[in-house]
Amino acid sequence: MKQPESPAAAELAPGDGPSPPREASRAREVKRGIAILDLFSRFLAAAGTLGSAIAMGTTNETVTVAAFSQVFQFNTNYKDLPVFTFFVIANSVVGGYLVLSFAISVFHIIRSSAKTSRIILVSLDTVMLSILTAGASSAAAMVYLAHKGNSNANWSAICQQFTNFCHRISGSLIGSFVAIILFIVIIIASSVALSRR
């Protein structure tokens, strides 16, 4: 004698069963996309910081001035100002850190559910952003003084004499400030990835 089917069994068609949660799958895809964006941003930021460090670190100019039947040579180098030395060190340290962080960023692409490593990485990213911002901001202030001078402090502009030097130090700031913007993007993206379950 055939047993009557229960209402719950009648509602399920043949082959139907509990499907995998779509929300979890979607969250993994979002995290993987964020990890790819993270890796790409780190690559660009590393190129910017290392390029800025090289551009500033190789800045050197000698100017020859003839006066009173004598020839004078004036040399300027990034090492003459501690602010520029700090800029080179800060960009080199941050650039080296970004290169080392590539491996963890690739790991996050493979293991999108990783959480602890993301927390550690976003904490280190925040520290590096602070160092980079300090170096770039102080160097930018000194570059402004080199171009404009300061009459109140009796600081004359030197860029009229050392043209190439000023062009190099001004250009070196670009990569550093671009890296700062990319760091902000990286930190925000990592925070979004951590907030998604």
XYZ file of N, CA, C and O in Angstrom:
788
model
N 0.845 -1.188 0.000
C 0.000 0.000 0.000
C 0.882 1.239 0.000
O 1.820 1.358 0.770
N 0.598 2.205 -0.904
C 1.448 3.380 -1.107
C 1.170 4.394 -0.012
O 0.039 4.728 0.274
N 2.284 4.856 0.610
C 2.166 5.853 1.664
C 1.943 7.230 1.037
O 2.555 7.590 0.034
N 1.061 8.054 1.610
C 0.862 9.405 1.068
C 2.088 10.279 1.308
O 2.747 10.174 2.344
N 2.441 11.100 0.329
C 3.606 11.971 0.434
C 3.291 13.130 1.370
O 2.180 13.645 1.413
N 4.324 13.505 2.101
C 4.161 14.646 3.006
C 4.139 15.937 2.208
O 4.656 16.000 1.090
N 3.512 16.985 2.742
C 3.459 18.260 2.022
C 4.839 18.811 1.685
O 5.057 19.385 0.625
N 5.831 18.625 2.600
C 7.174 19.144 2.340
C 7.817 18.428 1.179
O 8.470 19.016 0.325
N 7.588 17.087 1.109
C 8.177 16.317 0.016
C 7.499 16.626 -1.288
O 8.107 16.570 -2.357
N 6.194 16.943 -1.221
C 5.466 17.236 -2.452
C 5.913 18.543 -3.083
O 5.842 18.725 -4.286
N 6.391 19.458 -2.223
C 6.803 20.750 -2.757
C 8.122 20.677 -3.499
O 8.427 21.531 -4.323
N 8.936 19.664 -3.198
C 10.234 19.531 -3.849
C 10.093 18.721 -5.116
O 9.617 17.597 -5.099
N 10.499 19.297 -6.225
C 10.499 18.577 -7.494
C 11.679 17.643 -7.528
O 12.651 17.817 -6.800
N 11.631 16.622 -8.403
C 12.761 15.694 -8.510
C 14.039 16.439 -8.892
O 14.055 17.256 -9.809
N 15.125 16.147 -8.169
C 16.423 16.764 -8.466
C 16.643 18.059 -7.723
O 17.731 18.605 -7.740
N 15.550 18.571 -7.079
C 15.712 19.810 -6.325
C 16.372 19.499 -4.999
O 16.170 18.467 -4.393
N 17.125 20.455 -4.521
C 17.796 20.305 -3.243
C 18.317 21.650 -2.802
O 18.172 22.645 -3.501
N 18.930 21.690 -1.669
C 19.468 22.956 -1.175
C 20.606 23.437 -2.056
O 21.650 22.803 -2.139
N 20.447 24.581 -2.746
C 21.491 25.149 -3.622
C 22.497 25.916 -2.779
O 22.166 26.430 -1.718
N 23.767 26.026 -3.227
C 24.784 26.767 -2.472
C 24.396 28.227 -2.364
O 23.820 28.801 -3.285
N 24.684 28.867 -1.244
C 24.295 30.266 -1.044
C 24.969 31.181 -2.063
O 26.179 31.207 -2.186
N 24.149 31.928 -2.778
C 24.695 32.812 -3.812
C 25.418 34.017 -3.210
O 26.356 34.534 -3.809
N 24.963 34.433 -2.040
C 25.581 35.596 -1.413
C 27.044 35.329 -1.087
O 27.897 36.188 -1.282
N 27.340 34.134 -0.576
C 28.721 33.796 -0.235
C 29.592 33.749 -1.483
O 30.729 34.226 -1.485
N 29.045 33.185 -2.559
C 29.789 33.118 -3.817
C 30.043 34.506 -4.380
O 31.137 34.810 -4.856
N 29.034 35.358 -4.287
C 29.194 36.729 -4.776
C 30.212 37.497 -3.954
O 31.007 38.273 -4.494
N 30.208 37.282 -2.640
C 31.166 37.955 -1.759
C 32.594 37.550 -2.096
O 33.508 38.383 -2.089
N 32.782 36.244 -2.405
C 34.117 35.779 -2.781
C 34.589 36.433 -4.070
O 35.770 36.803 -4.210
N 33.683 36.598 -5.031
C 34.047 37.238 -6.298
C 34.411 38.708 -6.091
O 35.345 39.223 -6.706
N 33.662 39.371 -5.225
C 33.955 40.789 -4.931
C 35.328 40.908 -4.272
O 36.138 41.773 -4.630
N 35.615 40.023 -3.302
C 36.904 40.048 -2.629
C 38.049 39.748 -3.594
O 39.121 40.352 -3.500
N 37.805 38.847 -4.527
C 38.844 38.526 -5.513
C 39.099 39.721 -6.430
O 40.246 40.033 -6.763
N 38.026 40.406 -6.820
C 38.186 41.608 -7.640
C 38.940 42.700 -6.899
O 39.792 43.392 -7.480
N 38.645 42.850 -5.608
C 39.358 43.836 -4.790
C 40.826 43.469 -4.664
O 41.706 44.342 -4.698
N 41.112 42.178 -4.534
C 42.504 41.726 -4.428
C 43.276 42.014 -5.714
O 44.454 42.390 -5.673
N 42.628 41.858 -6.863
C 43.282 42.177 -8.141
C 43.552 43.673 -8.237
O 44.643 44.106 -8.664
N 42.564 44.488 -7.837
C 42.759 45.938 -7.804
C 43.891 46.310 -6.852
O 44.699 47.200 -7.146
N 43.962 45.622 -5.730
C 45.015 45.859 -4.741
C 46.393 45.603 -5.334
O 47.315 46.417 -5.179
N 46.542 44.482 -6.021
C 47.835 44.137 -6.622
C 48.234 45.153 -7.689
O 49.391 45.598 -7.739
N 47.302 45.535 -8.531
C 47.581 46.509 -9.588
C 47.968 47.869 -8.996
O 48.918 48.511 -9.453
N 47.256 48.285 -7.945
C 47.556 49.564 -7.297
C 48.922 49.531 -6.629
O 49.672 50.527 -6.655
N 49.259 48.398 -6.027
C 50.576 48.270 -5.392
C 51.698 48.348 -6.418
O 52.758 48.940 -6.153
N 51.474 47.753 -7.565
C 52.494 47.805 -8.622
C 52.741 49.243 -9.060
O 53.890 49.689 -9.189
N 51.665 49.999 -9.291
C 51.799 51.392 -9.714
C 52.426 52.249 -8.613
O 53.276 53.109 -8.888
N 52.017 52.014 -7.360
C 52.571 52.782 -6.247
C 54.059 52.490 -6.052
O 54.849 53.399 -5.762
N 54.453 51.229 -6.224
C 55.874 50.869 -6.108
C 56.692 51.554 -7.194
O 57.789 52.077 -6.936
N 56.155 51.570 -8.415
C 56.858 52.257 -9.510
C 56.989 53.749 -9.222
O 58.039 54.357 -9.469
N 55.932 54.354 -8.661
C 55.968 55.780 -8.350
C 56.971 56.123 -7.268
O 57.756 57.068 -7.404
N 56.970 55.362 -6.173
C 57.867 55.667 -5.057
C 59.335 55.406 -5.418
O 60.200 56.226 -5.111
N 59.589 54.276 -6.059
C 60.975 53.975 -6.443
C 61.474 54.946 -7.504
O 62.636 55.369 -7.476
N 60.590 55.320 -8.436
C 60.971 56.313 -9.446
C 61.274 57.663 -8.817
O 62.236 58.341 -9.207
N 60.482 58.060 -7.827
C 60.718 59.327 -7.130
C 62.036 59.290 -6.361
O 62.788 60.275 -6.350
N 62.313 58.166 -5.711
C 63.563 58.040 -4.957
C 64.771 58.122 -5.886
O 65.772 58.789 -5.570
N 64.681 57.468 -7.040
C 65.799 57.497 -7.993
C 65.972 58.898 -8.573
O 67.099 59.410 -8.702
N 64.857 59.539 -8.938
C 64.934 60.883 -9.521
C 65.539 61.885 -8.545
O 66.398 62.697 -8.931
N 65.111 61.835 -7.285
C 65.660 62.755 -6.294
C 67.090 62.389 -5.923
O 67.953 63.267 -5.771
N 67.364 61.090 -5.798
C 68.683 60.639 -5.374
C 69.776 60.875 -6.390
O 70.962 60.856 -6.043
N 69.436 61.074 -7.638
C 70.434 61.326 -8.684
C 70.464 62.796 -9.102
O 71.050 63.133 -10.129
N 69.831 63.661 -8.310
C 69.783 65.088 -8.628
C 71.073 65.773 -8.199
O 71.469 65.719 -7.041
N 71.715 66.417 -9.155
C 72.984 67.100 -8.890
C 73.229 68.106 -10.014
O 73.026 67.786 -11.184
N 73.616 69.307 -9.663
C 73.891 70.310 -10.696
C 75.014 71.238 -10.244
O 75.076 71.640 -9.080
N 75.892 71.566 -11.176
C 76.991 72.497 -10.923
C 76.828 73.693 -11.848
O 76.661 73.524 -13.061
N 76.877 74.876 -11.285
C 76.710 76.120 -12.041
C 78.017 76.907 -11.983
O 78.607 77.080 -10.905
N 78.466 77.379 -13.126
C 79.687 78.177 -13.225
C 79.319 79.645 -13.397
O 78.534 79.989 -14.283
N 79.891 80.492 -12.550
C 79.605 81.926 -12.580
C 80.920 82.690 -12.693
O 81.858 82.449 -11.920
N 80.983 83.586 -13.671
C 82.176 84.423 -13.862
C 81.895 85.810 -13.299
O 80.912 86.458 -13.657
N 82.764 86.253 -12.399
C 82.603 87.580 -11.792
C 83.956 88.117 -11.366
O 84.782 87.386 -10.795
N 84.191 89.392 -11.652
C 85.441 90.061 -11.271
C 86.669 89.305 -11.781
O 87.637 89.070 -11.055
N 86.586 88.902 -13.048
C 87.697 88.200 -13.722
C 88.021 86.862 -13.065
O 89.113 86.314 -13.247
N 87.098 86.341 -12.308
C 87.297 85.033 -11.683
C 86.101 84.136 -11.997
O 85.000 84.620 -12.272
N 86.345 82.842 -11.955
C 85.297 81.856 -12.234
C 84.978 81.109 -10.945
O 85.871 80.579 -10.286
N 83.704 81.097 -10.618
C 83.247 80.409 -9.409
C 82.321 79.266 -9.816
O 81.514 79.401 -10.736
N 82.453 78.157 -9.117
C 81.572 77.011 -9.348
C 80.747 76.723 -8.093
O 81.295 76.638 -6.996
N 79.449 76.617 -8.312
C 78.537 76.318 -7.220
C 77.842 74.992 -7.521
O 77.300 74.801 -8.608
N 77.889 74.094 -6.551
C 77.287 72.773 -6.715
C 76.152 72.592 -5.728
O 76.251 73.008 -4.575
N 75.078 71.986 -6.195
C 73.961 71.661 -5.302
C 73.576 70.205 -5.489
O 73.618 69.677 -6.610
N 73.244 69.565 -4.385
C 72.935 68.144 -4.375
C 71.780 67.919 -3.404
O 71.577 68.705 -2.480
N 71.035 66.850 -3.631
C 69.904 66.584 -2.738
C 70.357 66.373 -1.298
O 69.618 66.644 -0.353
N 71.602 65.929 -1.099
C 72.120 65.691 0.248
C 72.373 66.982 1.012
O 72.565 66.950 2.235
N 72.378 68.110 0.300
C 72.595 69.385 0.980
C 71.437 69.742 1.904
O 71.603 70.547 2.825
N 70.275 69.173 1.661
C 69.090 69.462 2.472
C 68.585 68.165 3.104
O 68.250 67.212 2.387
N 68.538 68.085 4.422
C 68.064 66.857 5.095
C 66.644 66.471 4.689
O 66.298 65.287 4.724
N 65.828 67.464 4.321
C 64.447 67.164 3.910
C 64.442 66.260 2.681
O 63.660 65.291 2.607
N 65.296 66.548 1.712
C 65.361 65.732 0.499
C 65.959 64.352 0.790
O 65.584 63.358 0.166
N 66.897 64.296 1.725
C 67.454 63.002 2.129
C 66.365 62.123 2.748
O 66.263 60.928 2.449
N 65.549 62.723 3.618
C 64.426 61.987 4.210
C 63.436 61.545 3.141
O 62.879 60.446 3.215
N 63.221 62.389 2.144
C 62.315 62.049 1.042
C 62.802 60.798 0.308
O 62.005 59.896 0.003
N 64.102 60.745 0.031
C 64.672 59.580 -0.672
C 64.543 58.329 0.186
O 64.146 57.253 -0.291
N 64.862 58.449 1.478
C 64.779 57.294 2.379
C 63.336 56.814 2.509
O 63.054 55.603 2.433
N 62.407 57.744 2.696
C 60.996 57.378 2.870
C 60.457 56.664 1.639
O 59.789 55.622 1.741
N 60.739 57.198 0.450
C 60.258 56.577 -0.779
C 60.920 55.224 -1.029
O 60.275 54.307 -1.539
N 62.184 55.098 -0.658
C 62.878 53.812 -0.838
C 62.303 52.745 0.087
O 62.072 51.600 -0.334
N 62.049 53.127 1.341
C 61.487 52.172 2.309
C 60.088 51.738 1.880
O 59.757 50.543 1.876
N 59.254 52.716 1.512
C 57.880 52.394 1.103
C 57.876 51.582 -0.184
O 57.100 50.626 -0.331
N 58.744 51.938 -1.123
C 58.827 51.169 -2.371
C 59.257 49.733 -2.137
O 58.698 48.799 -2.727
N 60.238 49.538 -1.248
C 60.664 48.178 -0.907
C 59.555 47.393 -0.231
O 59.369 46.196 -0.511
N 58.828 48.049 0.650
C 57.692 47.394 1.314
C 56.636 46.963 0.302
O 56.090 45.845 0.392
N 56.334 47.835 -0.657
C 55.316 47.505 -1.662
C 55.736 46.301 -2.500
O 54.903 45.438 -2.821
N 57.007 46.249 -2.849
C 57.488 45.096 -3.631
C 57.332 43.803 -2.831
O 56.903 42.770 -3.351
N 57.680 43.852 -1.538
C 57.551 42.662 -0.688
C 56.094 42.267 -0.478
O 55.792 41.083 -0.269
N 55.195 43.253 -0.520
C 53.780 42.957 -0.285
C 53.084 42.347 -1.502
O 51.919 41.945 -1.396
N 53.779 42.280 -2.642
C 53.179 41.656 -3.829
C 52.757 40.216 -3.539
O 51.699 39.762 -3.986
N 53.609 39.494 -2.809
C 53.337 38.077 -2.534
C 52.041 37.909 -1.741
O 51.217 37.034 -2.039
N 51.840 38.765 -0.735
C 50.613 38.672 0.067
C 49.399 39.066 -0.769
O 48.321 38.483 -0.630
N 49.576 40.045 -1.642
C 48.470 40.472 -2.492
C 48.056 39.352 -3.451
O 46.864 39.131 -3.683
N 49.026 38.629 -3.987
C 48.727 37.478 -4.854
C 48.038 36.381 -4.044
O 47.108 35.726 -4.528
N 48.477 36.191 -2.796
C 47.844 35.204 -1.912
C 46.374 35.529 -1.699
O 45.529 34.637 -1.643
N 46.050 36.825 -1.596
C 44.649 37.233 -1.401
C 43.811 36.985 -2.650
O 42.593 36.806 -2.549
N 44.434 36.989 -3.814
C 43.704 36.643 -5.033
C 43.347 35.161 -5.026
O 42.238 34.760 -5.395
N 44.296 34.337 -4.563
C 44.065 32.891 -4.519
C 43.122 32.523 -3.377
O 42.191 31.734 -3.553
N 43.368 33.099 -2.194
C 42.540 32.836 -1.012
C 41.786 34.108 -0.665
O 42.200 34.885 0.183
N 40.677 34.328 -1.320
C 39.925 35.570 -1.106
C 39.296 35.656 0.271
O 38.912 36.732 0.718
N 39.190 34.513 0.951
C 38.555 34.505 2.274
C 39.532 34.836 3.398
O 39.124 34.927 4.556
N 40.816 35.028 3.073
C 41.813 35.315 4.108
C 41.482 36.621 4.827
O 41.156 37.625 4.187
N 41.567 36.606 6.131
C 41.185 37.783 6.915
C 42.347 38.328 7.738
O 42.612 39.532 7.735
N 43.047 37.454 8.446
C 44.130 37.900 9.318
C 45.217 38.626 8.551
O 45.693 39.686 8.967
N 45.613 38.055 7.409
C 46.661 38.682 6.607
C 46.210 40.034 6.052
O 47.016 40.960 5.914
N 44.932 40.177 5.775
C 44.406 41.475 5.305
C 44.502 42.525 6.403
O 44.854 43.679 6.143
N 44.170 42.119 7.632
C 44.232 43.058 8.758
C 45.666 43.524 8.984
O 45.932 44.718 9.189
N 46.610 42.577 8.941
C 48.023 42.933 9.123
C 48.480 43.856 8.001
O 49.170 44.865 8.236
N 48.089 43.532 6.776
C 48.533 44.311 5.620
C 47.963 45.726 5.637
O 48.679 46.692 5.354
N 46.690 45.867 5.983
C 46.088 47.212 5.997
C 46.687 48.045 7.128
O 46.809 49.279 7.005
N 47.116 47.419 8.212
C 47.777 48.140 9.303
C 49.145 48.656 8.848
O 49.500 49.821 9.093
N 49.896 47.793 8.172
C 51.207 48.211 7.654
C 51.052 49.264 6.553
O 51.864 50.195 6.457
N 50.016 49.120 5.738
C 49.760 50.116 4.690
C 49.528 51.500 5.291
O 49.996 52.510 4.754
N 48.811 51.551 6.410
C 48.530 52.828 7.071
C 49.813 53.475 7.589
O 50.016 54.686 7.463
N 50.707 52.653 8.138
C 51.993 53.170 8.622
C 52.817 53.711 7.455
O 53.395 54.809 7.527
N 52.872 52.959 6.367
C 53.649 53.382 5.206
C 53.064 54.635 4.559
O 53.797 55.488 4.064
N 51.744 54.745 4.576
C 51.110 55.954 4.056
C 51.525 57.174 4.868
O 51.783 58.253 4.302
N 51.618 57.021 6.174
C 52.040 58.126 7.038
C 53.475 58.546 6.745
O 53.781 59.745 6.653
N 54.369 57.559 6.585
C 55.771 57.865 6.280
C 55.890 58.562 4.935
O 56.604 59.573 4.790
N 55.179 58.050 3.938
C 55.251 58.623 2.598
C 54.685 60.035 2.564
O 55.246 60.932 1.912
N 53.586 60.253 3.265
C 52.982 61.581 3.305
C 53.907 62.593 3.974
O 54.036 63.739 3.513
N 54.564 62.178 5.046
C 55.510 63.068 5.732
C 56.664 63.453 4.821
O 57.041 64.633 4.728
N 57.230 62.465 4.114
C 58.352 62.744 3.227
C 57.971 63.624 2.051
O 58.679 64.586 1.709
N 56.825 63.327 1.429
C 56.400 64.090 0.252
C 55.990 65.514 0.624
O 56.294 66.465 -0.101
N 55.317 65.679 1.754
C 54.847 67.005 2.161
C 56.015 67.926 2.519
O 56.042 69.097 2.121
N 56.973 67.394 3.268
C 58.123 68.216 3.643
C 58.956 68.582 2.419
O 59.440 69.714 2.298
N 59.115 67.637 1.502
C 59.869 67.926 0.278
C 59.144 68.941 -0.600
O 59.765 69.814 -1.209
N 57.809 68.844 -0.648
C 57.028 69.800 -1.439
C 57.180 71.217 -0.897
O 57.271 72.186 -1.671
N 57.214 71.366 0.423
C 57.405 72.687 1.026
C 58.771 73.258 0.670
O 58.914 74.455 0.362
N 59.796 72.405 0.667
C 61.137 72.866 0.326
C 61.253 73.211 -1.159
O 61.942 74.169 -1.523
N 60.579 72.448 -2.007
C 60.577 72.754 -3.440
C 59.909 74.101 -3.697
O 60.366 74.894 -4.534
N 58.840 74.376 -2.970
C 58.157 75.669 -3.110
C 59.103 76.807 -2.737
O 59.168 77.841 -3.430
N 59.868 76.650 -1.648
C 60.828 77.670 -1.248
C 61.931 77.832 -2.278
O 62.408 78.947 -2.511
N 62.346 76.729 -2.883
C 63.391 76.811 -3.908
C 62.912 77.598 -5.119
O 63.687 78.324 -5.758
N 61.623 77.485 -5.433
C 61.064 78.207 -6.584
C 60.714 79.652 -6.253
O 60.983 80.569 -7.040
N 60.102 79.869 -5.089
C 59.552 81.190 -4.758
C 60.393 81.965 -3.755
O 60.341 83.201 -3.724
N 61.128 81.250 -2.904
C 61.855 81.928 -1.849
C 60.918 82.415 -0.754
O 59.703 82.170 -0.787
N 61.478 83.128 0.213
C 60.694 83.703 1.309
C 61.378 84.993 1.757
O 62.425 84.965 2.409
N 60.761 86.109 1.394
C 61.365 87.411 1.706
C 61.375 87.678 3.204
O 62.290 88.330 3.725
N 60.394 87.179 3.932
C 60.339 87.400 5.380
C 61.492 86.706 6.102
O 62.001 87.213 7.104
N 61.848 85.528 5.598
C 62.959 84.780 6.201
C 64.283 85.067 5.503
O 65.299 84.440 5.821
N 64.271 86.015 4.554
C 65.464 86.369 3.784
C 66.026 85.153 3.045
O 67.239 84.948 2.966
N 65.104 84.314 2.520
C 65.470 83.108 1.775
C 65.211 83.384 0.304
O 64.069 83.507 -0.121
N 66.277 83.474 -0.466
C 66.127 83.790 -1.887
C 65.890 82.512 -2.684
O 66.372 81.430 -2.318
N 65.152 82.650 -3.782
C 64.889 81.501 -4.659
C 66.161 81.113 -5.393
O 66.943 81.962 -5.809
N 66.385 79.813 -5.522
C 67.609 79.332 -6.172
C 67.344 78.750 -7.559
O 68.275 78.401 -8.270
N 66.063 78.655 -7.928
C 65.742 77.975 -9.183
C 66.132 78.785 -10.423
O 66.198 78.237 -11.517
N 66.380 80.080 -10.265
C 66.843 80.867 -11.401
C 68.273 80.508 -11.773
O 68.669 80.629 -12.930
N 69.034 80.048 -10.795
C 70.419 79.627 -11.057
C 70.510 78.125 -11.327
O 71.209 77.695 -12.230
N 69.814 77.344 -10.522
C 69.879 75.883 -10.627
C 68.591 75.366 -11.276
O 67.747 74.760 -10.620
N 68.467 75.607 -12.567
C 67.223 75.277 -13.275
C 66.990 73.770 -13.351
O 65.903 73.278 -13.024
N 68.002 73.044 -13.781
C 67.842 71.588 -13.938
C 67.587 70.909 -12.593
O 66.786 69.968 -12.495
N 68.267 71.394 -11.564
C 68.078 70.830 -10.224
C 66.624 70.979 -9.790
O 66.013 70.035 -9.276
N 66.057 72.158 -10.002
C 64.682 72.412 -9.589
C 63.678 71.599 -10.404
O 62.665 71.139 -9.871
N 63.967 71.420 -11.681
C 63.077 70.605 -12.511
C 63.069 69.153 -12.034
O 62.017 68.508 -11.986
N 64.230 68.649 -11.650
C 64.319 67.256 -11.196
C 63.606 67.057 -9.869
O 62.852 66.092 -9.694
N 63.832 67.962 -8.915
C 63.210 67.774 -7.605
C 61.694 67.988 -7.679
O 60.938 67.347 -6.953
N 61.270 68.871 -8.589
C 59.819 69.076 -8.748
C 59.170 67.847 -9.372
O 58.100 67.407 -8.944
N 59.823 67.268 -10.383
C 59.286 66.083 -11.039
C 59.265 64.863 -10.137
O 58.370 64.005 -10.251
N 60.225 64.780 -9.215
C 60.278 63.618 -8.319
C 59.093 63.572 -7.366
O 58.762 62.507 -6.830
N 58.448 64.721 -7.138
C 57.298 64.744 -6.232
C 56.065 64.069 -6.834
O 55.202 63.575 -6.106
N 55.985 64.053 -8.166
C 54.779 63.545 -8.835
C 54.513 62.091 -8.473
O 53.416 61.720 -8.048
N 55.521 61.247 -8.647
C 55.355 59.823 -8.362
C 55.001 59.561 -6.912
O 54.219 58.663 -6.601
N 55.559 60.377 -6.010
C 55.295 60.184 -4.591
C 53.848 60.521 -4.235
O 53.190 59.780 -3.497
N 53.338 61.623 -4.775
C 51.953 62.004 -4.468
C 50.944 61.080 -5.158
O 49.864 60.828 -4.611
N 51.294 60.572 -6.321
C 50.436 59.572 -6.967
C 50.370 58.307 -6.107
O 49.302 57.706 -5.938
N 51.507 57.924 -5.549
C 51.539 56.740 -4.671
C 50.695 56.959 -3.421
O 50.065 56.022 -2.923
N 50.656 58.192 -2.909
C 49.817 58.490 -1.742
C 48.344 58.250 -2.077
O 47.598 57.639 -1.296
N 47.916 58.726 -3.245
C 46.527 58.520 -3.670
C 46.230 57.025 -3.822
O 45.176 56.533 -3.399
N 47.173 56.280 -4.402
C 46.979 54.840 -4.587
C 46.924 54.115 -3.246
O 46.161 53.157 -3.078
N 47.716 54.569 -2.275
C 47.672 53.979 -0.938
C 46.289 54.163 -0.306
O 45.768 53.251 0.351
N 45.711 55.344 -0.494
C 44.368 55.591 0.037
C 43.365 54.635 -0.598
O 42.501 54.066 0.078
N 43.493 54.429 -1.918
C 42.616 53.489 -2.624
C 42.802 52.071 -2.079
O 41.830 51.337 -1.844
N 44.051 51.681 -1.861
C 44.355 50.342 -1.350
C 43.734 50.127 0.028
O 43.125 49.084 0.304
N 43.887 51.107 0.912
C 43.371 50.978 2.272
C 41.848 50.912 2.273
O 41.238 50.099 2.988
N 41.211 51.765 1.463
C 39.743 51.732 1.387
C 39.266 50.389 0.824
O 38.321 49.783 1.343
N 39.925 49.904 -0.234
C 39.532 48.622 -0.832
C 39.709 47.471 0.154
O 38.855 46.576 0.246
N 40.803 47.500 0.923
C 41.028 46.445 1.909
C 39.977 46.490 3.013
O 39.515 45.451 3.486
N 39.573 47.701 3.401
C 38.540 47.828 4.422
C 37.200 47.290 3.931
O 36.461 46.638 4.675
N 36.897 47.545 2.655
C 35.674 47.013 2.076
C 35.696 45.485 2.040
O 34.720 44.815 2.370
N 36.858 44.925 1.658
C 36.983 43.466 1.612
C 36.823 42.844 2.997
O 36.218 41.779 3.149
N 37.346 43.516 4.026
C 37.216 42.988 5.384
C 35.778 43.101 5.898
O 35.345 42.287 6.733
N 35.050 44.078 5.424
C 33.680 44.277 5.901
C 32.689 43.288 5.294
O 31.598 43.082 5.845
N 33.065 42.664 4.184
C 32.180 41.703 3.547
C 32.439 40.316 4.111
O 33.562 39.884 4.246
N 31.369 39.601 4.401
C 31.503 38.259 4.969
C 31.695 37.228 3.888
O 31.183 37.381 2.800
